[in-house]
mmCIF file of C-alpha atoms in Angstrom:
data_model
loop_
_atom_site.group_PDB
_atom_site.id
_atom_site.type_symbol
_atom_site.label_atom_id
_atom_site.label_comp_id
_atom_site.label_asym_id
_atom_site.label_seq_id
_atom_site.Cartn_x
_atom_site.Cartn_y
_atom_site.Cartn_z
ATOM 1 C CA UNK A 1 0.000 0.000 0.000
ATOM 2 C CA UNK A 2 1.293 3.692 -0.997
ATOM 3 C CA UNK A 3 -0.774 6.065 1.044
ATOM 4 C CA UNK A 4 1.245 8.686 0.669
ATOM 5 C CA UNK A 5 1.500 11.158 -2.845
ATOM 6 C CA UNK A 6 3.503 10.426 -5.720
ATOM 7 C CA UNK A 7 3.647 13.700 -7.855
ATOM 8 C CA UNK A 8 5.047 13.577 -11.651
ATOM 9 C CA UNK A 9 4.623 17.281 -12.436
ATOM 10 C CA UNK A 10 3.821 17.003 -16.117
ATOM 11 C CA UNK A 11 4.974 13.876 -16.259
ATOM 12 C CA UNK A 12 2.939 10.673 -17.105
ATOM 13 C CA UNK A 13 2.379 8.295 -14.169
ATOM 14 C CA UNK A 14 1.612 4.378 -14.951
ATOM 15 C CA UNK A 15 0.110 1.963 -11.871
ATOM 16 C CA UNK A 16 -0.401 -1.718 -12.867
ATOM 17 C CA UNK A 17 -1.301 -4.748 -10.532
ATOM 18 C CA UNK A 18 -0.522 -7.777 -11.915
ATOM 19 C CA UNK A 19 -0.362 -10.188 -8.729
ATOM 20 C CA UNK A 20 -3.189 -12.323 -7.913
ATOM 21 C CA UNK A 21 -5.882 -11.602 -5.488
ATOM 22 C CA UNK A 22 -3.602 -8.393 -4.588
ATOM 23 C CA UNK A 23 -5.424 -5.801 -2.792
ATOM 24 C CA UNK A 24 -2.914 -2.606 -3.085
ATOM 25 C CA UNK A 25 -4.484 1.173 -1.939
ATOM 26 C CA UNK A 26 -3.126 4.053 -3.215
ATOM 27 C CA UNK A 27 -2.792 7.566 -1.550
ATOM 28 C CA UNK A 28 -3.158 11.218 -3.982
ATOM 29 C CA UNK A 29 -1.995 11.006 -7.550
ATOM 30 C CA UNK A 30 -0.683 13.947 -9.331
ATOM 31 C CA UNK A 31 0.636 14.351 -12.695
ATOM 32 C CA UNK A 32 -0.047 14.699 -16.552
ATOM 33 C CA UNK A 33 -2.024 11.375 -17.854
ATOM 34 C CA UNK A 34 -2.488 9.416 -14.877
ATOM 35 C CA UNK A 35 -3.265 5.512 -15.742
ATOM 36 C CA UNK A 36 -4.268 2.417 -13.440
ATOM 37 C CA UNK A 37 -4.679 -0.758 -14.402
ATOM 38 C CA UNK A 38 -5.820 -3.777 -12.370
ATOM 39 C CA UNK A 39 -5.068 -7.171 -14.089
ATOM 40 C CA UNK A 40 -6.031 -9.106 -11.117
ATOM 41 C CA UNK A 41 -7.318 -7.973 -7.562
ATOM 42 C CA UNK A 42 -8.404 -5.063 -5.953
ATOM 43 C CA UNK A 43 -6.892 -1.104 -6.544
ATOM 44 C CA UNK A 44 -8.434 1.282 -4.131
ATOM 45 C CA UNK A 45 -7.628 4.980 -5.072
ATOM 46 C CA UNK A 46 -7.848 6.042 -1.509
ATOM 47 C CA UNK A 47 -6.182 9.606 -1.834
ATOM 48 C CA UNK A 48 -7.055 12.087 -4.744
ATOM 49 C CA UNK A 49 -6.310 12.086 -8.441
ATOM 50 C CA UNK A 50 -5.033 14.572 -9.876
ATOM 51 C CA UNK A 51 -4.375 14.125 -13.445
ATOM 52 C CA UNK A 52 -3.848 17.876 -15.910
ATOM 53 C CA UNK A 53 -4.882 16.045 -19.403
ATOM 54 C CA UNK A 54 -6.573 12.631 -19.078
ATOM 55 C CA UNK A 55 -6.853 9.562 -16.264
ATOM 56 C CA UNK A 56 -7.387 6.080 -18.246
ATOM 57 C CA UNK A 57 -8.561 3.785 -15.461
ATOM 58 C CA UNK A 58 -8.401 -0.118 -17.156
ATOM 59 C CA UNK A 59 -9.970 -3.073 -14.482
ATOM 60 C CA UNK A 60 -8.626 -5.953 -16.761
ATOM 61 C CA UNK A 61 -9.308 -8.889 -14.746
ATOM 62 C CA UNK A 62 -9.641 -7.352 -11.432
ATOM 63 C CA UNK A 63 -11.685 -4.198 -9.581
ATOM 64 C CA UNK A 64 -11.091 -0.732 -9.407
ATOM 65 C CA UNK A 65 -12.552 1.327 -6.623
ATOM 66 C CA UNK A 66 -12.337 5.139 -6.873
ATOM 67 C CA UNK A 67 -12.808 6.035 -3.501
ATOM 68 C CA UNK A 68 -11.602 9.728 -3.292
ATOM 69 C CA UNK A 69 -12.089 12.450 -5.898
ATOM 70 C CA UNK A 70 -11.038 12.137 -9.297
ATOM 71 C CA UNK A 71 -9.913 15.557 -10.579
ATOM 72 C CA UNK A 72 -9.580 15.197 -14.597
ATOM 73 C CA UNK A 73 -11.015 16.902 -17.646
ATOM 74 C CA UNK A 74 -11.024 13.481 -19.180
ATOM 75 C CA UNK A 75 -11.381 10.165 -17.861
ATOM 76 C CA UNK A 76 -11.688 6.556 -19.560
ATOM 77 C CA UNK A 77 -13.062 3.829 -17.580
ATOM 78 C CA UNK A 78 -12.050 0.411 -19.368
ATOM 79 C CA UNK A 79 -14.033 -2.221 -17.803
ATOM 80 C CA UNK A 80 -12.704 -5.010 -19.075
ATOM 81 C CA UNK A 81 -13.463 -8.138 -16.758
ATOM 82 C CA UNK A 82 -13.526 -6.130 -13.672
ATOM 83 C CA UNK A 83 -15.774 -3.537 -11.796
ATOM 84 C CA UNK A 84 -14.954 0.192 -11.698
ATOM 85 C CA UNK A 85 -16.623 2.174 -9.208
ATOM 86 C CA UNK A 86 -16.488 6.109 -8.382
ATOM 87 C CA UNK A 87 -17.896 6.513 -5.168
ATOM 88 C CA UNK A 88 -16.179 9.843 -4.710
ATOM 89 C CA UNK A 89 -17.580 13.135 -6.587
ATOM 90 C CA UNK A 90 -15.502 14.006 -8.950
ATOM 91 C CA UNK A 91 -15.530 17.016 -11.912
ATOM 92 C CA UNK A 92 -14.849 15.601 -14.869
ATOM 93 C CA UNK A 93 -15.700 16.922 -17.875
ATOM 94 C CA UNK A 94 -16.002 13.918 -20.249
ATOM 95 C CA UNK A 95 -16.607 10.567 -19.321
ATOM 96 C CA UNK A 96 -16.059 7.357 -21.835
ATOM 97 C CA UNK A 97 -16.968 4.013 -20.243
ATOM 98 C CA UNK A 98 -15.412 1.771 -23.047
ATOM 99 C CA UNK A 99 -14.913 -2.081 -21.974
ATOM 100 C CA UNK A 100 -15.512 -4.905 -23.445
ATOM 101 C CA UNK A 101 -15.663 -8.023 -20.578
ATOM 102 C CA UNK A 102 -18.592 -8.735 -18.131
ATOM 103 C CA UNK A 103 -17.449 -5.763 -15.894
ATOM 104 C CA UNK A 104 -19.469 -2.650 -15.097
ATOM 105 C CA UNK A 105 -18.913 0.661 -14.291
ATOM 106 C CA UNK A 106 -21.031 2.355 -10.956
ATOM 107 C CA UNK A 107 -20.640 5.824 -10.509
ATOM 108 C CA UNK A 108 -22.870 7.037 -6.856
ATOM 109 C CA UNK A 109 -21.367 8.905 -5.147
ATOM 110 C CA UNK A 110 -23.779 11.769 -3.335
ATOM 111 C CA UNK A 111 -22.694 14.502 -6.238
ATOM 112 C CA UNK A 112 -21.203 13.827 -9.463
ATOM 113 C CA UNK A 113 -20.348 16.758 -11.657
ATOM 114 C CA UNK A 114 -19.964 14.500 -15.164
ATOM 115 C CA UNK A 115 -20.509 16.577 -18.277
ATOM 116 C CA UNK A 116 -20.530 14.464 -21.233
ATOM 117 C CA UNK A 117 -20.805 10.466 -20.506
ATOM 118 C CA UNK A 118 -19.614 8.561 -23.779
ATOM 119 C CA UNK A 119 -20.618 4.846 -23.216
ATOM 120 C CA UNK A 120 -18.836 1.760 -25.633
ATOM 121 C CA UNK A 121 -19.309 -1.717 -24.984
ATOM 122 C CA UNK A 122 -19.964 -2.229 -20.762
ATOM 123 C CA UNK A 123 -22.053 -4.689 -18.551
ATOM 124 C CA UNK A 124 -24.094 -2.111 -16.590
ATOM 125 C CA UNK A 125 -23.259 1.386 -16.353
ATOM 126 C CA UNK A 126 -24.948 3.437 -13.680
ATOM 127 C CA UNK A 127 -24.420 7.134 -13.259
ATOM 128 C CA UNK A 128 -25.830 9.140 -10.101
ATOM 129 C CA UNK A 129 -24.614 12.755 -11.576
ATOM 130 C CA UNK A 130 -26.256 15.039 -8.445
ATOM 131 C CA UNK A 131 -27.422 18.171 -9.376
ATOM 132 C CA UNK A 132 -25.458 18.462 -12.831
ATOM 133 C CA UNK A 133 -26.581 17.975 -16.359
ATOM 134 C CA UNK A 134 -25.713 14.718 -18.224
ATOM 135 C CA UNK A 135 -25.340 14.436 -22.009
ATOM 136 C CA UNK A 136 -25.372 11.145 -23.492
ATOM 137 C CA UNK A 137 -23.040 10.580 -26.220
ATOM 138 C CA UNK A 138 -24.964 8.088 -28.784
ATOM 139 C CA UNK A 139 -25.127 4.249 -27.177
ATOM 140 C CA UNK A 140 -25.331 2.289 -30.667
ATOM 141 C CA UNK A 141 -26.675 -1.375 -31.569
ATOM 142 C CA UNK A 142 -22.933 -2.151 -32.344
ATOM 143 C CA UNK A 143 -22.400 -1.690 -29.124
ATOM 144 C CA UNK A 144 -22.794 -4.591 -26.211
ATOM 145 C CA UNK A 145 -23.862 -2.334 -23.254
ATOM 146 C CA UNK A 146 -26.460 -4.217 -21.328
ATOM 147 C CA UNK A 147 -28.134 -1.767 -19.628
ATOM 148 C CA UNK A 148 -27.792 2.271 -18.546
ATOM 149 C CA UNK A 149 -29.437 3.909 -15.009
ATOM 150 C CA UNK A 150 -28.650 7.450 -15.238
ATOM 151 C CA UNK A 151 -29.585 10.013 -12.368
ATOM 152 C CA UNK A 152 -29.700 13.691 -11.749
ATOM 153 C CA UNK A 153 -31.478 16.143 -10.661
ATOM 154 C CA UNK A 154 -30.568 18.136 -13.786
ATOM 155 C CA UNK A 155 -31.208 17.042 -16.595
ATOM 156 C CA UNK A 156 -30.409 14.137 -18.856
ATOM 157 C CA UNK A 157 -29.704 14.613 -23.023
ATOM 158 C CA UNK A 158 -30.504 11.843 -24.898
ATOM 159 C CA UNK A 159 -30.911 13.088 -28.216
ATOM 160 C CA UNK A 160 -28.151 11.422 -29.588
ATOM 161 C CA UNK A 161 -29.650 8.016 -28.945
ATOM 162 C CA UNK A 162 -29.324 4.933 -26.670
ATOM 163 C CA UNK A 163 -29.531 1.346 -27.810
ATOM 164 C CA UNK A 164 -29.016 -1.344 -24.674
ATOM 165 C CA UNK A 165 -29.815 -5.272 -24.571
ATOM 166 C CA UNK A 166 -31.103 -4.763 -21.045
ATOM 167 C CA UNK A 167 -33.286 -2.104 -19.510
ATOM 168 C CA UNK A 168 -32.974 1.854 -19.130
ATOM 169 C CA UNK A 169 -33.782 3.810 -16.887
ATOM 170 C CA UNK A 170 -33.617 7.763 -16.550
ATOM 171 C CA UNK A 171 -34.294 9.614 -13.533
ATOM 172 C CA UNK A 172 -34.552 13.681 -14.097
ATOM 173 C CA UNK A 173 -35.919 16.236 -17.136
ATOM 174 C CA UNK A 174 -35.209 13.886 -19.795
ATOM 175 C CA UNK A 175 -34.748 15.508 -23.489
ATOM 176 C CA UNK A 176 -35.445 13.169 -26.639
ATOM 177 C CA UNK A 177 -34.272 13.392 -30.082
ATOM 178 C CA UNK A 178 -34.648 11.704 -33.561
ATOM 179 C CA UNK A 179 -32.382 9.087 -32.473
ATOM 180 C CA UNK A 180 -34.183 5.968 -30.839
ATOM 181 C CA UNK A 181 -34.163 5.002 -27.428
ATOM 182 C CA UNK A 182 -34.825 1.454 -27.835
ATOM 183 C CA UNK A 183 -33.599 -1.769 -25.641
ATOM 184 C CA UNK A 184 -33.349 -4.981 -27.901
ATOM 185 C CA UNK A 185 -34.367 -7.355 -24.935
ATOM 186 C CA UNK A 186 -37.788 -7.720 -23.297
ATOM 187 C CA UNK A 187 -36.058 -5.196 -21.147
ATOM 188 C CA UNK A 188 -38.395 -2.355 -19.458
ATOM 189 C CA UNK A 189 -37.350 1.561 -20.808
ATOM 190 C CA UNK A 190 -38.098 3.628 -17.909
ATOM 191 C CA UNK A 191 -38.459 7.424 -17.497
ATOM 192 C CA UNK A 192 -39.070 7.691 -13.720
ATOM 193 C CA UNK A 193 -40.058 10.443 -11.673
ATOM 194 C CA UNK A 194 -43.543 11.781 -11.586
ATOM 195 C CA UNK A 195 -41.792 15.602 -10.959
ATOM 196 C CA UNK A 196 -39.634 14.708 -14.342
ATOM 197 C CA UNK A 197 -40.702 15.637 -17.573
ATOM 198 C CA UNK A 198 -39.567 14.380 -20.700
ATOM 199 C CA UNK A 199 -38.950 16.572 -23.646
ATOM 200 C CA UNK A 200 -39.025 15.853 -27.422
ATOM 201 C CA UNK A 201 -36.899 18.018 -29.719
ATOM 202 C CA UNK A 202 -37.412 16.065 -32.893
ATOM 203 C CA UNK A 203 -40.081 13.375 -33.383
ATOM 204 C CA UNK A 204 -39.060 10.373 -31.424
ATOM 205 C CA UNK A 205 -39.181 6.586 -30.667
ATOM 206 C CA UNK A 206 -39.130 4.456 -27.763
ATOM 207 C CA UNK A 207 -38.912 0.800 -28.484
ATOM 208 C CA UNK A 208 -38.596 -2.311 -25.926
ATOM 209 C CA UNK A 209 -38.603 -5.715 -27.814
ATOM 210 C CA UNK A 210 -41.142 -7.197 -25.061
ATOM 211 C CA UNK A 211 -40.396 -4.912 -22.061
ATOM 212 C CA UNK A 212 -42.990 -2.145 -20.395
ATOM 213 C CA UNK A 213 -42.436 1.320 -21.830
ATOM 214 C CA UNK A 214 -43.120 3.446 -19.118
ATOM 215 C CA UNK A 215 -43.422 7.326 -18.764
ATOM 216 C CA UNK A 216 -44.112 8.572 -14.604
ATOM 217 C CA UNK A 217 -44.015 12.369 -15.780
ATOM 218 C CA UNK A 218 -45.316 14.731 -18.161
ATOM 219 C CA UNK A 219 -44.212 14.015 -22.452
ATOM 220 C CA UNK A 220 -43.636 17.635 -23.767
ATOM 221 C CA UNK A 221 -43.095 19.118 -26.910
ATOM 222 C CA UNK A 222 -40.774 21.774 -27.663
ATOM 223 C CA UNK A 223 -42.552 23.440 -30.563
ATOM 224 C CA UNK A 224 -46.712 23.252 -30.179
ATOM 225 C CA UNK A 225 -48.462 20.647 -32.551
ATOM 226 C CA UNK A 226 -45.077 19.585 -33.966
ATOM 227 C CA UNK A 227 -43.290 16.720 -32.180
ATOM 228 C CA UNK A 228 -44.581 13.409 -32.416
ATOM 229 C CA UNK A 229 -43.730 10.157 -29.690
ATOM 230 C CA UNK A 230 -43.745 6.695 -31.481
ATOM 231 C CA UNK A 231 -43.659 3.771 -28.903
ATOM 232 C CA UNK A 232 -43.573 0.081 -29.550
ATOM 233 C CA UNK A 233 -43.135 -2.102 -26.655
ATOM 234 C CA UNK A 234 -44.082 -5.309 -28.489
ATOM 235 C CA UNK A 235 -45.251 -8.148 -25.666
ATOM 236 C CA UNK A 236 -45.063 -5.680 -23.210
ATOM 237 C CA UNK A 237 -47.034 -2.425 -21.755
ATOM 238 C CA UNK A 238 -47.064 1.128 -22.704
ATOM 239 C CA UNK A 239 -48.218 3.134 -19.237
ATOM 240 C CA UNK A 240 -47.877 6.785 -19.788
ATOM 241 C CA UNK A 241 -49.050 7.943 -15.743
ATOM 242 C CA UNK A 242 -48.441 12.193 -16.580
ATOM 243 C CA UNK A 243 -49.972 14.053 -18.798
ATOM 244 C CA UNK A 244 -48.859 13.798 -22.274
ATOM 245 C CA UNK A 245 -48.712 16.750 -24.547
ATOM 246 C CA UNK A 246 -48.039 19.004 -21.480
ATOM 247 C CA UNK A 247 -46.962 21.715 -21.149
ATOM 248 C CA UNK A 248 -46.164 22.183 -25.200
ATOM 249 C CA UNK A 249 -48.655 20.005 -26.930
ATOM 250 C CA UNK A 250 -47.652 17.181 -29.499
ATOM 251 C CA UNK A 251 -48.509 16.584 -33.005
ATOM 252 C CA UNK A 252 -48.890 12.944 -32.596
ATOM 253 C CA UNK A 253 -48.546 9.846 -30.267
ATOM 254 C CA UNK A 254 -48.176 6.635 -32.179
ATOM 255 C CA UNK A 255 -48.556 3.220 -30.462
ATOM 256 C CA UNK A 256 -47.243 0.808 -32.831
ATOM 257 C CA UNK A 257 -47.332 -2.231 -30.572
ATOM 258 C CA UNK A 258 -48.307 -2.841 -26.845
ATOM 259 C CA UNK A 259 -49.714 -6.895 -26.386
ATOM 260 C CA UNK A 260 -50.010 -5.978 -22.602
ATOM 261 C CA UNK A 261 -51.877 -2.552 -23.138
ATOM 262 C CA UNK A 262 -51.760 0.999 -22.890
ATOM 263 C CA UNK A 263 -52.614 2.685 -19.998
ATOM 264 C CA UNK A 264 -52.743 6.244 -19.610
ATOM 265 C CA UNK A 265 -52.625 8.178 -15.855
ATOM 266 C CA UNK A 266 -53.508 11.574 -17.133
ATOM 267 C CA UNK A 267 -54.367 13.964 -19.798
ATOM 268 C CA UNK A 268 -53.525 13.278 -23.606
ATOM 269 C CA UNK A 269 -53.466 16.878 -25.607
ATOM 270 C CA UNK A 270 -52.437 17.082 -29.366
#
């Protein structure tokens, strides 16, 4: 264990565990690109990271546990067969969870202050970003990301699109774009909060090949009688609980599919 700092300056500093079942803590980081890598066992970051240009954090075989803050403009989390979690808050600017294995990334701590969250090939990813803003970089069918819980009490940008195996949930103001939301399991999509409202800018679809489709808050527009919300939940329900078409009206809502039903919880106005 190092529990002390190790400063580089603007130097590059490079932290790999390759023993078996190794459990190693490390104390504040400082330097230029700061990279850890876990091939087997347990890094804790227990002091702060400090890192000018970029920290590339790689759990290949074994955990990575971000316990104090991680001070970065950018930051890759590789979550290769491993678990990456950032229970500290920590500003970072841009966030790219890009793995590949059966590992997932957690980020909960009380207050996250993530800007842009950039997600490639993960297990689960789950983001608690406080009171900031999220964007969502596009999620893509090429990619194998089983299943994104984001969180704020901002608001979440998902105009770019999120395609998951497994379910999604988003918790805050959610804004929609032409790009689908759309989980290709019988996975539930969930926009949660009955305080939250979700936003279209373009018109937009929410698909769920046999999972519940399921809206707690108001469906806005953004321009009156011009946005239209196209859901297909296949096997599965469509439950829209707030009022839809509030408070900018919609052009349309299409239901292309719903075997279990569609249930609506308040006011439809197009």
């Amino acid at each position: 264990n190092h529990n002390g700092t190790i400063k580089a300056g603007t130097k590059d500093i490079k932290v790999s565990s390759t023993v078996t079942n190794a459990a190693i803590t490390l104390g504040a980081l400082t330097g230029d690109n700061v990279s850890v890598t876990s091939v087997d066992g347990v890094i804790t970051l227990g002091g702060a990271t400090n890192a000018t240009t970029s920290a590339t954090l790689t759990s290949g075989g074994g955990d990575i546990a971000v316990n104090a803050a991680l001070n970065t403009p950018t930051a890759d989390f590789d979550s290769g067969g491993g678990d990456i979690a950032v229970t500290a808050p920590s500003p970072i600017t841009t966030v790219n969870v890009d793995g590949g294995g059966a590992g997932n990334f957690t980020a909960n701590a009380a207050t996250q202050n993530f800007g842009t969250i950039d997600v490639q090939d993960s297990g689960t990813v789950t983001v608690d970003n406080g009171t900031n803003n999220l964007i969502v970089a596009a999620v893509t069918a090429g990619n194998s990301v089983a299943s994104v819980d984001l969180t704020t009490t901002g608001t979440i940008n998902a105009t770019a699109g999120v395609v998951t195996s497994g379910a999604q949930t988003y918790t805050g103001d959610t804004t929609l774009g032409a790009n689908a939301i759309s989980s290709t399991g019988a996975a539930n999509v969930t926009f949660a909060g009955a305080g939250n409202t979700v936003t279209l800018q373009a018109d937009s679809t929410v698909t769920s090949a046999g999972g519940d489709i399921e809206f707690e808050g108001a469906v806005s527009g953004t321009t009156a009688n011009t946005e239209t919300l196209i859901l297909n939940a296949g096997a599965g329900n469509v439950d829209l609980q707030g009022a839809v078409g509030a408070p900018v009206t919609l052009r349309g809502l299409i239901v292309q599919e719903a075997q279990g039903g569609v249930n609506f919880g308040a006011n439809l106005t197009l």
